[in-house]
Amino acid sequence: MLVKLTKVDMVNNEPTINRVFLNPQHVISIIEDNLKYHELKEGLIKAGVHEQLSVSEVKVYNGASVETMLIMGSPRSIKEKLSNNRQILRG
């Protein structure tokens, strides 16, 4: 099952917000990145991101290498989204 998260990309030295779908089984680590957030803060606020939101560095294994992404949210909130086990009710 894929999980939708909000990714921060740098385009022309300005942060842009994109949606990304990740397989939770491919996520290796989630680390809160306050230093990167403070570097991007002004651009993120212009992009419409709430001032109190944090940025986390998520490392994802893509089969051949490890890709590092900046994802909006705290490690705890990202982990909750990744581990959300929904089951189909059968009746």
Short mmCIF file of C-alpha atoms in Angstrom, two decimals:
data_model
loop_
_atom_site.label_atom_id
_atom_site.label_comp_id
_atom_site.label_asym_id
_atom_site.label_seq_id
_atom_site.Cartn_x
_atom_site.Cartn_y
_atom_site.Cartn_z
CA MET A 1 0.00 0.00 0.00
CA LEU A 2 1.33 3.43 -0.91
CA VAL A 3 1.16 6.41 1.44
CA LYS A 4 0.78 10.02 0.24
CA LEU A 5 3.21 12.51 1.81
CA THR A 6 4.20 16.13 1.13
CA LYS A 7 7.70 16.55 -0.31
CA VAL A 8 9.78 19.74 -0.43
CA ASP A 9 11.88 20.21 -3.60
CA MET A 10 14.23 23.04 -4.49
CA VAL A 11 13.50 24.61 -7.90
CA ASN A 12 15.50 27.71 -8.89
CA ASN A 13 16.58 28.15 -5.24
CA GLU A 14 12.93 28.31 -4.12
CA PRO A 15 11.18 25.53 -2.20
CA THR A 16 8.22 23.92 -3.95
CA ILE A 17 5.67 21.58 -2.42
CA ASN A 18 4.82 18.31 -4.19
CA ARG A 19 2.90 15.17 -3.33
CA VAL A 20 4.81 11.89 -3.32
CA PHE A 21 3.58 8.33 -2.83
CA LEU A 22 5.89 6.03 -0.86
CA ASN A 23 5.86 2.35 -0.07
CA PRO A 24 6.26 2.19 3.73
CA GLN A 25 8.35 -0.98 3.40
CA HIS A 26 11.05 0.98 1.52
CA VAL A 27 11.53 3.70 4.16
CA ILE A 28 14.86 3.24 5.96
CA SER A 29 14.95 6.19 8.36
CA ILE A 30 13.15 9.39 9.36
CA ILE A 31 15.13 12.23 10.96
CA GLU A 32 13.82 15.66 11.96
CA ASP A 33 15.80 18.36 10.13
CA ASN A 34 15.33 21.69 11.93
CA LEU A 35 18.42 23.26 10.33
CA LYS A 36 17.07 22.67 6.82
CA TYR A 37 13.65 24.01 7.89
CA HIS A 38 15.17 27.28 9.10
CA GLU A 39 17.03 27.63 5.78
CA LEU A 40 13.76 27.10 3.87
CA LYS A 41 11.38 28.83 6.30
CA GLU A 42 10.78 32.06 4.38
CA GLY A 43 10.18 30.26 1.08
CA LEU A 44 7.91 27.68 2.72
CA ILE A 45 5.77 30.38 4.32
CA LYS A 46 5.43 32.06 0.90
CA ALA A 47 4.37 28.67 -0.50
CA GLY A 48 1.56 28.53 2.06
CA VAL A 49 3.07 26.20 4.67
CA HIS A 50 2.14 26.85 8.31
CA GLU A 51 4.96 28.33 10.37
CA GLN A 52 4.81 25.61 13.05
CA LEU A 53 5.22 22.68 10.64
CA SER A 54 8.53 20.81 10.71
CA VAL A 55 10.59 19.14 7.99
CA SER A 56 12.03 15.63 8.22
CA GLU A 57 14.66 13.89 6.16
CA VAL A 58 13.33 10.54 4.93
CA LYS A 59 15.66 7.96 3.42
CA VAL A 60 14.04 5.56 0.96
CA TYR A 61 15.57 2.46 -0.65
CA ASN A 62 14.62 2.36 -4.33
CA GLY A 63 16.09 -1.02 -5.24
CA ALA A 64 19.56 0.12 -6.31
CA SER A 65 20.40 3.04 -4.03
CA VAL A 66 19.11 5.16 -1.17
CA GLU A 67 17.28 8.41 -1.97
CA THR A 68 16.98 11.21 0.59
CA MET A 69 13.84 13.35 0.55
CA LEU A 70 12.64 16.31 2.61
CA ILE A 71 9.12 15.54 3.80
CA MET A 72 6.79 17.94 5.64
CA GLY A 73 5.98 16.79 9.17
CA SER A 74 7.61 15.48 12.31
CA PRO A 75 9.10 11.99 12.41
CA ARG A 76 6.24 10.89 14.66
CA SER A 77 3.51 12.12 12.28
CA ILE A 78 5.26 10.58 9.26
CA LYS A 79 5.68 7.27 11.09
CA GLU A 80 1.97 7.28 11.98
CA LYS A 81 1.05 7.80 8.32
CA LEU A 82 3.42 5.05 7.21
CA SER A 83 2.17 2.55 9.78
CA ASN A 84 -1.54 3.24 9.33
CA ASN A 85 -2.85 -0.32 8.96
CA ARG A 86 -6.31 -0.17 7.49
CA GLN A 87 -8.14 -3.39 6.97
CA ILE A 88 -11.08 -4.14 4.73
CA LEU A 89 -14.20 -5.06 6.66
CA ARG A 90 -15.75 -8.22 5.40
CA GLY A 91 -19.28 -9.04 6.32
#
